[in-house]
XYZ file of C-alpha atoms in Angstrom:
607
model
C 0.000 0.000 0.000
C 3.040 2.282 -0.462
C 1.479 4.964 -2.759
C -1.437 5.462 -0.607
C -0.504 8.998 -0.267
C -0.539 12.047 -2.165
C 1.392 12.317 -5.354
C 4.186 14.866 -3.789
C 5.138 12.540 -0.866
C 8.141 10.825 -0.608
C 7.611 7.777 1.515
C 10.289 7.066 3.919
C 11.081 3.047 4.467
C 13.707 2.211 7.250
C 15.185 -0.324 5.256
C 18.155 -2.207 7.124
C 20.380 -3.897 5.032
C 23.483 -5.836 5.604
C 26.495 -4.153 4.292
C 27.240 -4.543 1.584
C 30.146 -6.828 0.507
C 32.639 -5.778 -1.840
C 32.477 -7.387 -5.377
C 35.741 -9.661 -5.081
C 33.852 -11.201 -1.391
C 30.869 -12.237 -3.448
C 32.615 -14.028 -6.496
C 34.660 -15.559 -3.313
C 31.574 -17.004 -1.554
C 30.173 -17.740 -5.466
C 33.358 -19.747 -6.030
C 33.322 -21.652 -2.511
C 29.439 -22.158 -1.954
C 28.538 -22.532 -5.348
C 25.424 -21.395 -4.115
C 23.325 -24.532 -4.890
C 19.135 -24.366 -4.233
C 16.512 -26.766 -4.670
C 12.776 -26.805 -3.688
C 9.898 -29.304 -4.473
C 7.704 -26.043 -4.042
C 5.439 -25.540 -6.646
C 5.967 -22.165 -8.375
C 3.219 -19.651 -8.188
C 2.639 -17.280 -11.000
C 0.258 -14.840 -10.223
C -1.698 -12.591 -11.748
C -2.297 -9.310 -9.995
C -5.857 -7.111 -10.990
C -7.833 -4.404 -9.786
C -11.067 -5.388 -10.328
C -12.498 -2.034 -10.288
C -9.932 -1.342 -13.735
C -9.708 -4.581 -15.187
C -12.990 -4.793 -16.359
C -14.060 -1.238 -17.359
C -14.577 -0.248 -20.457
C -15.170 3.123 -20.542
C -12.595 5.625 -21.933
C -13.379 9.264 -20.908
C -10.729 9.278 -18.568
C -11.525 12.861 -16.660
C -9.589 13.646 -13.644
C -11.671 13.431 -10.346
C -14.208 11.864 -12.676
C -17.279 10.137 -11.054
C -18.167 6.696 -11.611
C -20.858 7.280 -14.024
C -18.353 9.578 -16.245
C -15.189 7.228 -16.255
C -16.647 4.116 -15.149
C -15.892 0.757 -13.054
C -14.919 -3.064 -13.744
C -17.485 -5.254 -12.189
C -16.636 -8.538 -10.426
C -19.137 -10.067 -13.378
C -16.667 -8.525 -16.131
C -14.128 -11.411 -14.863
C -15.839 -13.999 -17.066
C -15.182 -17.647 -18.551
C -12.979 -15.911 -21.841
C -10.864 -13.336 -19.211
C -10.069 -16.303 -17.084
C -9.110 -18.721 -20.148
C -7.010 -16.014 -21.281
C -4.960 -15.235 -17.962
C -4.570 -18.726 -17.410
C -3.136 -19.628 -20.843
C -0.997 -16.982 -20.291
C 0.492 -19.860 -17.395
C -0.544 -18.082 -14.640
C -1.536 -20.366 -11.252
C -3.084 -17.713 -9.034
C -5.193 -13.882 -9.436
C -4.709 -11.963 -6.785
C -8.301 -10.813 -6.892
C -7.214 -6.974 -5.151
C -9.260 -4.290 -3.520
C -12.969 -6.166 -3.544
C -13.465 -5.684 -0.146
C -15.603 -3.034 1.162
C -13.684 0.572 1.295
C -14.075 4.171 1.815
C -15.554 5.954 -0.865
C -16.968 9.172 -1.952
C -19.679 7.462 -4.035
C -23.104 7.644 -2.175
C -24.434 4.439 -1.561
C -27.064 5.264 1.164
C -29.863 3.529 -0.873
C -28.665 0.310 -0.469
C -28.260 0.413 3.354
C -24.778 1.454 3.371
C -23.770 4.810 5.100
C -22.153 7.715 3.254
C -18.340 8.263 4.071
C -17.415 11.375 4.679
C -14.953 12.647 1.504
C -12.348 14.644 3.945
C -11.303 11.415 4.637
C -11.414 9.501 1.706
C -8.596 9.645 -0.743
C -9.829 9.805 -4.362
C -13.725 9.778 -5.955
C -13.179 5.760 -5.803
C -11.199 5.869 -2.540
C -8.039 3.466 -1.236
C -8.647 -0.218 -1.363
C -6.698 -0.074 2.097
C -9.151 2.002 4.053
C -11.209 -0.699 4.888
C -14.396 0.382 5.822
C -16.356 -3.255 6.238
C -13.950 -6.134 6.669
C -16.964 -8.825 5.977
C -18.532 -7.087 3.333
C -17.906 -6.295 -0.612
C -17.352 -3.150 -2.483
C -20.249 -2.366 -4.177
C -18.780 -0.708 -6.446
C -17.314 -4.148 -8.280
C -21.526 -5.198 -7.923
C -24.269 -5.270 -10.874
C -26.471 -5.981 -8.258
C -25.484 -3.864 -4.729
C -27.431 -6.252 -2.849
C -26.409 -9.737 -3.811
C -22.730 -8.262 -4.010
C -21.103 -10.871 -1.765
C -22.931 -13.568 -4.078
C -21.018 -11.883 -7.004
C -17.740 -12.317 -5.567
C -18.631 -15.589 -4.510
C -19.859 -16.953 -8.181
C -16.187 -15.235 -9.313
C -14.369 -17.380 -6.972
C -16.091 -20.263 -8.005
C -15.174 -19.059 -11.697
C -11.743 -18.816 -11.303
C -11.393 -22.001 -9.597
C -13.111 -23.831 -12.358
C -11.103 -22.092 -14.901
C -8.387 -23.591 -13.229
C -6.724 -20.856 -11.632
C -6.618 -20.475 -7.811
C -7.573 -16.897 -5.909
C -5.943 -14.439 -3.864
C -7.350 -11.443 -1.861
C -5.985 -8.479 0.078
C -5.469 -9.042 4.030
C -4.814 -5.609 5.407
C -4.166 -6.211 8.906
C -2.435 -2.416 10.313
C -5.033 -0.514 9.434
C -8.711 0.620 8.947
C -10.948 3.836 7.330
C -11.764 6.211 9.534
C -15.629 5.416 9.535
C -15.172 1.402 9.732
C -18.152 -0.421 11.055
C -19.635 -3.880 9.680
C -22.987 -3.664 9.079
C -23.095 -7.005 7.784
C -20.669 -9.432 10.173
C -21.743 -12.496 11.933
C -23.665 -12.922 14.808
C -21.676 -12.690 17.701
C -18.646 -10.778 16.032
C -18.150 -7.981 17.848
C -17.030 -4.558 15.877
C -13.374 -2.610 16.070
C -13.368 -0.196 18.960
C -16.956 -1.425 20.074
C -15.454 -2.380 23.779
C -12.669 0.517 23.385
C -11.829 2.221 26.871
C -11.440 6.087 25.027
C -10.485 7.363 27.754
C -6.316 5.675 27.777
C -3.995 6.140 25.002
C -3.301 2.675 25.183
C -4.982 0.009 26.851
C -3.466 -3.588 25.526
C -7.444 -4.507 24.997
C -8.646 -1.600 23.556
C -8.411 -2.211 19.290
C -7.128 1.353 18.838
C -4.699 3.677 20.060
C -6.229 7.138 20.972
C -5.662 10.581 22.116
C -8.011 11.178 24.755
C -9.530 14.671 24.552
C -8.757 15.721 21.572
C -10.529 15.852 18.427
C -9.539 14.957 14.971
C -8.218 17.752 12.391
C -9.112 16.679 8.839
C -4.872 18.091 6.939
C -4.992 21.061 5.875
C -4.650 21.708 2.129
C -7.058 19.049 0.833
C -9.745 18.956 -1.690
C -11.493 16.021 -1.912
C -12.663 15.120 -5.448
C -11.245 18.399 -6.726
C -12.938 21.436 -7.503
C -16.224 19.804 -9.232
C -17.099 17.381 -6.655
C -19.458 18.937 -4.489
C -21.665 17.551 -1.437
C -22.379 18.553 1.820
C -20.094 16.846 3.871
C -17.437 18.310 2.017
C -16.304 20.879 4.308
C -12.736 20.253 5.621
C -14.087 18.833 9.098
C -14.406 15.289 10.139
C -16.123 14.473 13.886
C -13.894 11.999 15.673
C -13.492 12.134 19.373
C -11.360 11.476 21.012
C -9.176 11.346 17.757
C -7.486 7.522 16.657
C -3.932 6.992 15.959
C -3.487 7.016 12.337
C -2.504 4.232 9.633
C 1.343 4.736 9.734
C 2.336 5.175 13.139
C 0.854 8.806 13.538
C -0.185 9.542 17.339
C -1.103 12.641 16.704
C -4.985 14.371 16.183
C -3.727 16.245 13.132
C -1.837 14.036 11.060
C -0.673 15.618 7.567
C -2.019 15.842 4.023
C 0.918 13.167 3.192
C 0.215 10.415 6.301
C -2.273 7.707 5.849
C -4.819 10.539 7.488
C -7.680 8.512 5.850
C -6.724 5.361 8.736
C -6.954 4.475 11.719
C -3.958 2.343 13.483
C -4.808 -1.006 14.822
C -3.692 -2.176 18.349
C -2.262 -5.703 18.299
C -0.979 -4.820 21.975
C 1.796 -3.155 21.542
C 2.313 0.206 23.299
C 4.532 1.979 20.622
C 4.606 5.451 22.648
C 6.543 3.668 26.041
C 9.258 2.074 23.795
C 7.181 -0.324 21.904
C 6.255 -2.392 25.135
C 4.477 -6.028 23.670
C 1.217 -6.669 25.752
C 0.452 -10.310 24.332
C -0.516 -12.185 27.606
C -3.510 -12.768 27.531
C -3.616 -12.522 24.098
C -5.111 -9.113 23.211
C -9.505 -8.815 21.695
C -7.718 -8.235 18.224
C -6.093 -10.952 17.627
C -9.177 -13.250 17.227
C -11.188 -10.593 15.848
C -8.754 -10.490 13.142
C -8.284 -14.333 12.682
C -12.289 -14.264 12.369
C -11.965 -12.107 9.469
C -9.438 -14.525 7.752
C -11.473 -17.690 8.720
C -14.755 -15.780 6.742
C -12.916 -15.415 3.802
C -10.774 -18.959 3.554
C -14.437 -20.227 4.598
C -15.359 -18.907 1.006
C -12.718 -20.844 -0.923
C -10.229 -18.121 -0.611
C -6.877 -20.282 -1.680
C -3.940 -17.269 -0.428
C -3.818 -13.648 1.341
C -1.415 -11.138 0.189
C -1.244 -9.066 3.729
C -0.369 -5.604 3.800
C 2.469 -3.663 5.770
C 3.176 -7.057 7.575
C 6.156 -5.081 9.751
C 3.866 -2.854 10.575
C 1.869 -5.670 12.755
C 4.080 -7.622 15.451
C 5.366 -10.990 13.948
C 4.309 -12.838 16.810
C 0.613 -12.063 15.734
C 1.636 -13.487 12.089
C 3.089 -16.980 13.731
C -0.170 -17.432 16.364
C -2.603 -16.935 13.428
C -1.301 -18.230 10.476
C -0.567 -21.803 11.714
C -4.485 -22.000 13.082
C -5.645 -20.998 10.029
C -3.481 -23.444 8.399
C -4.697 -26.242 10.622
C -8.380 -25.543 8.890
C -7.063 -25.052 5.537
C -3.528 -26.732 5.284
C -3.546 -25.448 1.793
C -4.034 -21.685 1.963
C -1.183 -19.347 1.248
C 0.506 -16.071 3.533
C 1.859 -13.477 1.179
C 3.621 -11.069 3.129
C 4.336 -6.831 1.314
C 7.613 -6.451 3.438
C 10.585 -4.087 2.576
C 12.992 -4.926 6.127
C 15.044 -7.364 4.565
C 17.051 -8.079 7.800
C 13.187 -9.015 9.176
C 12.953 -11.397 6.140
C 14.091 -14.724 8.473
C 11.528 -13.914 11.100
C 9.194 -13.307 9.410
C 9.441 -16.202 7.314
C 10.262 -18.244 10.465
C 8.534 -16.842 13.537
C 5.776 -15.371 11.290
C 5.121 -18.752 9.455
C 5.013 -16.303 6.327
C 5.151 -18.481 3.290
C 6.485 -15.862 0.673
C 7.363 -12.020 1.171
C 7.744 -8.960 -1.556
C 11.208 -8.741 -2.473
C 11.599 -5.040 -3.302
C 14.564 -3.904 -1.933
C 16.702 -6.940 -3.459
C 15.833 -8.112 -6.748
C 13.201 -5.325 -7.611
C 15.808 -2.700 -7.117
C 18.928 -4.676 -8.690
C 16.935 -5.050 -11.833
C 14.900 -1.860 -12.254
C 18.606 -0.160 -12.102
C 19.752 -2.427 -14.871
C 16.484 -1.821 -17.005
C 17.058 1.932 -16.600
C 20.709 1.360 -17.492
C 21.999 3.546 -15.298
C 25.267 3.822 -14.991
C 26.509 1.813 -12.177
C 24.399 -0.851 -12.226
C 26.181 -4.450 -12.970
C 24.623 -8.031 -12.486
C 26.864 -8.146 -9.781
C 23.584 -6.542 -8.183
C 21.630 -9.501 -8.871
C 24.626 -11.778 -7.322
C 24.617 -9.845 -4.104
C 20.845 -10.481 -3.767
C 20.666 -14.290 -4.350
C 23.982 -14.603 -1.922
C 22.256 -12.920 0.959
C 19.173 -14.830 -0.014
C 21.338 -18.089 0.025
C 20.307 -19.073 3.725
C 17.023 -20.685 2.914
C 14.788 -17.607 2.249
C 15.491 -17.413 -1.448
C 12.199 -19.931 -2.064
C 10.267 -17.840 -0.264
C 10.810 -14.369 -2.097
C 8.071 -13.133 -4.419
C 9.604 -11.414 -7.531
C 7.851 -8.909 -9.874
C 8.798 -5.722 -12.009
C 5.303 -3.982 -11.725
C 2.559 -4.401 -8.998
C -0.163 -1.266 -7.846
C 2.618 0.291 -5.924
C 5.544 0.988 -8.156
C 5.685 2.309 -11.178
C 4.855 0.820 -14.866
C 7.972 0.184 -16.890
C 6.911 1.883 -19.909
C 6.151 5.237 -18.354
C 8.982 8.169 -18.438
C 9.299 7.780 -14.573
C 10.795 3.666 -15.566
C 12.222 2.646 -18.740
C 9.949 4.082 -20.686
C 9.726 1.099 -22.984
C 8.109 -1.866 -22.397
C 10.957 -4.341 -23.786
C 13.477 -3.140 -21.884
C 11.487 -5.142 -19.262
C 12.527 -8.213 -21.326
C 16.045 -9.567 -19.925
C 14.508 -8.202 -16.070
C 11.542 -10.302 -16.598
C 13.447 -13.160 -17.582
C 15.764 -13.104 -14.149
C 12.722 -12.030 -12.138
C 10.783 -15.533 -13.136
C 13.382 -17.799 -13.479
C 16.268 -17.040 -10.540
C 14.086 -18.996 -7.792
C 11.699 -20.969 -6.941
C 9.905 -18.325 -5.397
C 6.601 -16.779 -7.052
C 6.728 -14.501 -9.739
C 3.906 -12.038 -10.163
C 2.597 -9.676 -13.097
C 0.245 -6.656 -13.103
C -2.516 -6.373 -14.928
C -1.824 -3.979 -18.231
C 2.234 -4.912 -17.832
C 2.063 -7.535 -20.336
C 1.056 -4.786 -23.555
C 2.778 -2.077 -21.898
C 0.336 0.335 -20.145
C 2.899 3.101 -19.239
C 0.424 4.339 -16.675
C 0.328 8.033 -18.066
C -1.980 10.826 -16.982
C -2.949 12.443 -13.507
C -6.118 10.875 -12.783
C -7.184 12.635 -9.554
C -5.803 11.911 -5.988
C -3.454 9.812 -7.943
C -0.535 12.518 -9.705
C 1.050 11.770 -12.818
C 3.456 9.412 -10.859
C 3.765 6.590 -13.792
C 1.432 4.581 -11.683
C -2.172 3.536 -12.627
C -4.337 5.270 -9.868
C -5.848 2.907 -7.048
C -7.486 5.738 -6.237
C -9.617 7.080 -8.695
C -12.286 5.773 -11.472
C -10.248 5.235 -14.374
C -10.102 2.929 -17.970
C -6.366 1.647 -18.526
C -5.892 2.776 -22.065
C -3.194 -0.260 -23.093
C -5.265 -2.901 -21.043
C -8.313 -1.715 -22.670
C -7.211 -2.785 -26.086
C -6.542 -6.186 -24.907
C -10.128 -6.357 -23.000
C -11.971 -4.953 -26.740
C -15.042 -4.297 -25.353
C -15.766 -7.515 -23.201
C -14.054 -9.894 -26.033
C -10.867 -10.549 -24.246
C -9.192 -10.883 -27.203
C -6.522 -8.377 -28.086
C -8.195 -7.178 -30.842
C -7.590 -3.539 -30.985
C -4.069 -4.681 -29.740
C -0.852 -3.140 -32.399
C 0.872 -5.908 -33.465
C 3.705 -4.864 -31.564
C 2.078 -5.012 -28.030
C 0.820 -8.795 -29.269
C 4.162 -9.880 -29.669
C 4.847 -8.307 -26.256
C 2.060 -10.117 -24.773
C 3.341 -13.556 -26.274
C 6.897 -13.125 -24.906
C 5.021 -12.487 -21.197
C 3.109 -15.454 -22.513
C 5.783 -17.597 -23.875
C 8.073 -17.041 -20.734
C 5.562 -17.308 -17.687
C 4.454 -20.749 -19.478
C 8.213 -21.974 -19.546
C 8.439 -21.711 -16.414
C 5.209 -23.161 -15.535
C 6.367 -26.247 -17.454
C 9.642 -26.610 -17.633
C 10.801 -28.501 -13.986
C 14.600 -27.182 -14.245
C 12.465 -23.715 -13.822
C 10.023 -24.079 -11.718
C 11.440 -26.675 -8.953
C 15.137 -27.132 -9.886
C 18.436 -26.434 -8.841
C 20.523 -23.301 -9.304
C 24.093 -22.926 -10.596
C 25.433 -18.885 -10.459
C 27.764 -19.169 -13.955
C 29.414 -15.483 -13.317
C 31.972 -16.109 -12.075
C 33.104 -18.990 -14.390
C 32.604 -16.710 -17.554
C 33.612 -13.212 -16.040
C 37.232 -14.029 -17.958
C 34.965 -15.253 -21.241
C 35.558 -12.968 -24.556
C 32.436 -10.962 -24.689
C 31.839 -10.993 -21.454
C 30.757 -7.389 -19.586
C 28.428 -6.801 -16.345
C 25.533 -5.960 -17.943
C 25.175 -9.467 -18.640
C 23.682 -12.319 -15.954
C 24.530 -15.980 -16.717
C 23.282 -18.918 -14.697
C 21.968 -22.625 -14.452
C 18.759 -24.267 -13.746
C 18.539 -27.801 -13.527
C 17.055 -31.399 -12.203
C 17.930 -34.703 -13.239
C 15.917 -35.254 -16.076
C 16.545 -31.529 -17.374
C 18.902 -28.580 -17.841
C 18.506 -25.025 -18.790
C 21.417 -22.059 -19.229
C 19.695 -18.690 -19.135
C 21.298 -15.592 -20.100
C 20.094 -12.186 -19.830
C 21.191 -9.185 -21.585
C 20.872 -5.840 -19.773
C 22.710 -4.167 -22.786
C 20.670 -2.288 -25.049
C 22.935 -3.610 -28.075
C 23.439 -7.017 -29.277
C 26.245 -9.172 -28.005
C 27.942 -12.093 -28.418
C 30.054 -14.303 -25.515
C 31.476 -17.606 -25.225
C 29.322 -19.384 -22.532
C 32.251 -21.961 -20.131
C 30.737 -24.552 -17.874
C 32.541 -25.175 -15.297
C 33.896 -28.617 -15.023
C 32.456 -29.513 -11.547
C 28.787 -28.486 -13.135
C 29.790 -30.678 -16.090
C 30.001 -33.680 -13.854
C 26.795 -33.235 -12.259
C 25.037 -32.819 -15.433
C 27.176 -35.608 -16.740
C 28.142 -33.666 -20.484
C 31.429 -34.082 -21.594
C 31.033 -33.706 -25.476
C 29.384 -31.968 -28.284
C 26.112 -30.221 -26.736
C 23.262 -28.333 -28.313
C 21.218 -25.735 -26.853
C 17.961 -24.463 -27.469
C 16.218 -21.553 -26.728
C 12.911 -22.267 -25.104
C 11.479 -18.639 -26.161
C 12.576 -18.117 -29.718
C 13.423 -21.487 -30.626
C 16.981 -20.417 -31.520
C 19.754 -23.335 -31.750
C 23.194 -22.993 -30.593
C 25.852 -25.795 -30.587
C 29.212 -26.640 -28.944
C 31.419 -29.409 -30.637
C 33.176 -29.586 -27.562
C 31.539 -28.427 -24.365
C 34.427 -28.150 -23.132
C 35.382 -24.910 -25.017
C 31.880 -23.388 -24.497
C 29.282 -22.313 -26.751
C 29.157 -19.093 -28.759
C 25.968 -17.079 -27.899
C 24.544 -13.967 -29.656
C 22.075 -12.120 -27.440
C 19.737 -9.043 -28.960
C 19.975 -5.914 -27.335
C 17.759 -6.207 -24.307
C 16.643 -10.089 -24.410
C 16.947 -13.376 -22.279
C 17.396 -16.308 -23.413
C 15.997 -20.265 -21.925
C 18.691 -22.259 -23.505
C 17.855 -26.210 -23.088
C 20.407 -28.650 -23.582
């Protein structure tokens, strides 16, 4: 949920890193540890949409525009052809995101639903993390408002018998400002419904406040812009005694660029006296939370991608993720996380089965795809060595999700291939999932200010909005790619071609891994804008090279002879390229194999 702020702020992560090592100590611990993996995981390839964009249609595209002027995706617009289609594409999972009830400035009174004040609502649409009803669906995503939960159950249904497995949003830190479940079960007691107001903190109270004091709606904020109008619009929002907000604000007036449009959770920890834990007995929230979880796996939910996970105590994550697990042995913990020296607990105290990996690979590889100027593959070496400790399975890998910004806008690459040799590390280094955004795959670029959300190179999550590239693909409910160029199809099969390699091809998607830089950093042709490694099992071997360079270049591949004994080659091989179909042959493997890589391209070589 990182851009759920205003288009001028610069979000601040405390991201603590190990130092880095020098280049000469990683080709040392590359040469000594060889840096083996293996997992019998299978590999999840997920497919990440905003309902609410995916299946609209509409292409007005005016900023602060209303949902009857730009439009919405309905849950329904998911249908039999979209699913066929993502799914040939090899994808194993959607991660189905934003469908639960939010904040909104659309007026849905009729229906039973009260009106949400627009001082705190970012965007005519509003944030898919200010979660105003955690058991309930956004009716915006509904033909029919009042059998909306039936909608979104028929889609699950639909995507499971399309074969494809679903993911939804857990956002566990955080709620909107005027959260209240009109719709939960009998028995299930609301947020803040047993709150004690009057303490800051009380370890059973399910949010922090500031007793006496009343909320100040930031200064400096327009909701909707100028043409929105409505009588709650009026710079004042009645909360009191004002809530802690989203990101760690304990403050009534939290500013234009905090989550103001929040309110902070209380898992029992008392963050203003040093960050004291309270967890025996175990505080109100926790089961309240693990309710909400056990409603929605209860549904044939199959994963949860969960939201600012650091921003929720780990030992929260490793009390509720086993008992869900016990129900549903199956179900999957995604976990957005940017403290990589939190990775191991979280993966081991929190029971967290895969986390984002932003500030390693994401960050490596964007540099490269930008070609700026000091970025080397070394960059992706330093990653998969301090991933080498058993974490490296459990790293989700992706160039694009809601977040970050789309490769072919000006704020990126700018170009959609560029993405090419990137993607081709990015799905095939690990075991690990590997996840695309919705529009990445024909090269939305993500232009435009749309409203709350700038002109960032992101596609709003904030606003009503058609995605121009995406919508070409969609053709008017066909799902076809018809009014697709010919050179966005050919992108669109390379995503294709690749992401189905990997979902077939073992060596990819469950074997081994041999780091080949090293070996070849003495090879003729060889430079560090170049990545060169091994994928294997015993029934099947594949050499992939990526080419950062944006001009063509040809290298003499060397296999090491220790690799050669494993894989048991010791004479003329031939390789083939998986993607392109491309042959390449060695009369003695012994003295490599010549390779000529295209500017910007990754090759699957077979042999």
């Amino acid at each position: 949920m990182l851009n759920a702020r205003p288009a001028n702020f610069v979000a601040v992560i405390l991201v603590l890193l190990m130092p880095l090592n020098t280049i000469s100590q990683i080709k040392h611990a590359a040469q000594t540890k060889k840096m083996e993996q293996s997992s019998t995981n299978n590999k999840l390839i997920i497919y990440q949409m905003l309902p609410r964009l995916f299946g609209n249609t509409k292409t007005v595209n005016k900023p602060n525009g209303s949902i009857v002027e730009n439009g919405v995706g309905k849950l329904n617009d998911i249908n039999d052809k979209a699913l066929q289609e993502i799914k040939k594409m090899g994808f194993t999972h959607v991660w189905f995101t934003g469908v639960i009830e939010h904040a909104t400035m659309t007026d849905y009174s009729a229906f039973g639903i009260k009106a949400d004040d627009p001082d705190i609502v970012k965007g005519r649409a509003g944030s898919p993390y200010a979660i105003k009803d955690y058991y309930d669906i956004d009716p915006d995503l509904a033909v029919d408002v009042k059998n909306r939960m039936g909608e979104y159950e028929a889609l699950i249904k639909r995507t499971h018998a399309n074969g494809l497995k679903v993911i939804m949003d857990c956002v566990p830190n955080h709620v909107a400002r005027t959260y209240g479940s009109d719709v939960k079960p009998v028995g299930v007691r609301d947020f803040g419904q047993d709150d004690d107001t009057t303490q800051a903190f009380r370890a059973k109270n399910d949010f922090y406040y500031m007793p006496n004091q009343h909320f100040v709606v930031p200064g400096g904020y327009n909701p909707g812009g100028n043409d929105f109008k409505s009588p709650l619009k009026d710079g004042k929002f009645d909360e009191h005694p004002a809530k802690a907000t989203g990101n760690d604000v304990f403050s009534a007036s939290p500013s234009i660029n905090d989550w103001f449009e929040t309110m902070k959770l209380n898992y029992g920890v008392d963050y203003q006296n040093n960050r004291t834990p309270h967890f025996d007995p175990i505080p109100p929230l926790w089961n309240k939370m693990y309710d909400i979880l056990h409603f929605w796996a209860a549904k044939g939910v199959d994963g949860f991608r969960c939201d600012m996970v650091e921003m929720v105590p780990f030992e929260f994550w490793g009390w509720v993720i086993p008992k869900l697990k016990a129900e549903h042995p199956a179900l999957v913990f995604i976990g957005e996380a940017y403290n990589s020296s939190l990775y191991t607990k979280y993966i081991n105290t929190g029971k967290f089965d895969y986390l984002y990996d932003k500030v390693g690979l994401y960050e490596a590889i964007r540099r490269l795809t930008c070609d700026q100027p000091n970025a080397t593959t070394w960059d992706i070496n330093h990653v998969w060595h301090n991933d080498s400790n058993g974490i490296d399975e459990h790293m989700l890998r992706f160039m694009e999700n809601h977040d970050e910004q789309r490769i072919a806008s000006h704020d990126f690459a700018g170009n959609p291939w560029c993405a090419l040799p990137g993607m081709v590390v990015t799905a095939t280094l690990a075991t690990g999932p590997v996840m695309v955004y919705s529009g990445q795959e024909v090269g939305e670029p993500g232009a435009g200010a749309e409203g709350f959300g700038g002109d960032d190179g992101r596609t709003s999550i904030f606003d009503y909005w058609g995605v121009p590239e995406h919508q070409k693909w969609v053709n008017n409910g066909k799902f076809d790619g018809g009014q697709l160029s010919e050179e966005q199809k050919s992108l669109r099969s390379f995503y294709s071609n690749l992401l189905n390699a990997v979902h077939n091809n073992e060596a990819l998607n469950s074997g081994s891994f041999y780091e080949l830089m090293v070996a070849n950093e003495h090879q003729p042709g060889f430079n560090t804008k170049l990545y060169i490694f091994a994928r294997y099992t015993a029934k099947q071997r594949i050499l992939v090279i990526a080419n950062f360079n944006r001009s063509e270049q040809n290298i003499i591949v060397k296999l090491p002879g220790d690799l050669q004994h494993k894989l048991q080659i010791n004479t003329s091989v031939e390789f083939t390229d998986i993607l392109s179909g491309a042959k390449f042959f060695s009369h003695d493997i012994n003295d490599g194999v010549t390779i000529k890589l295209p500017a910007a391209s990754g090759m699957l070589l077979e042999f």
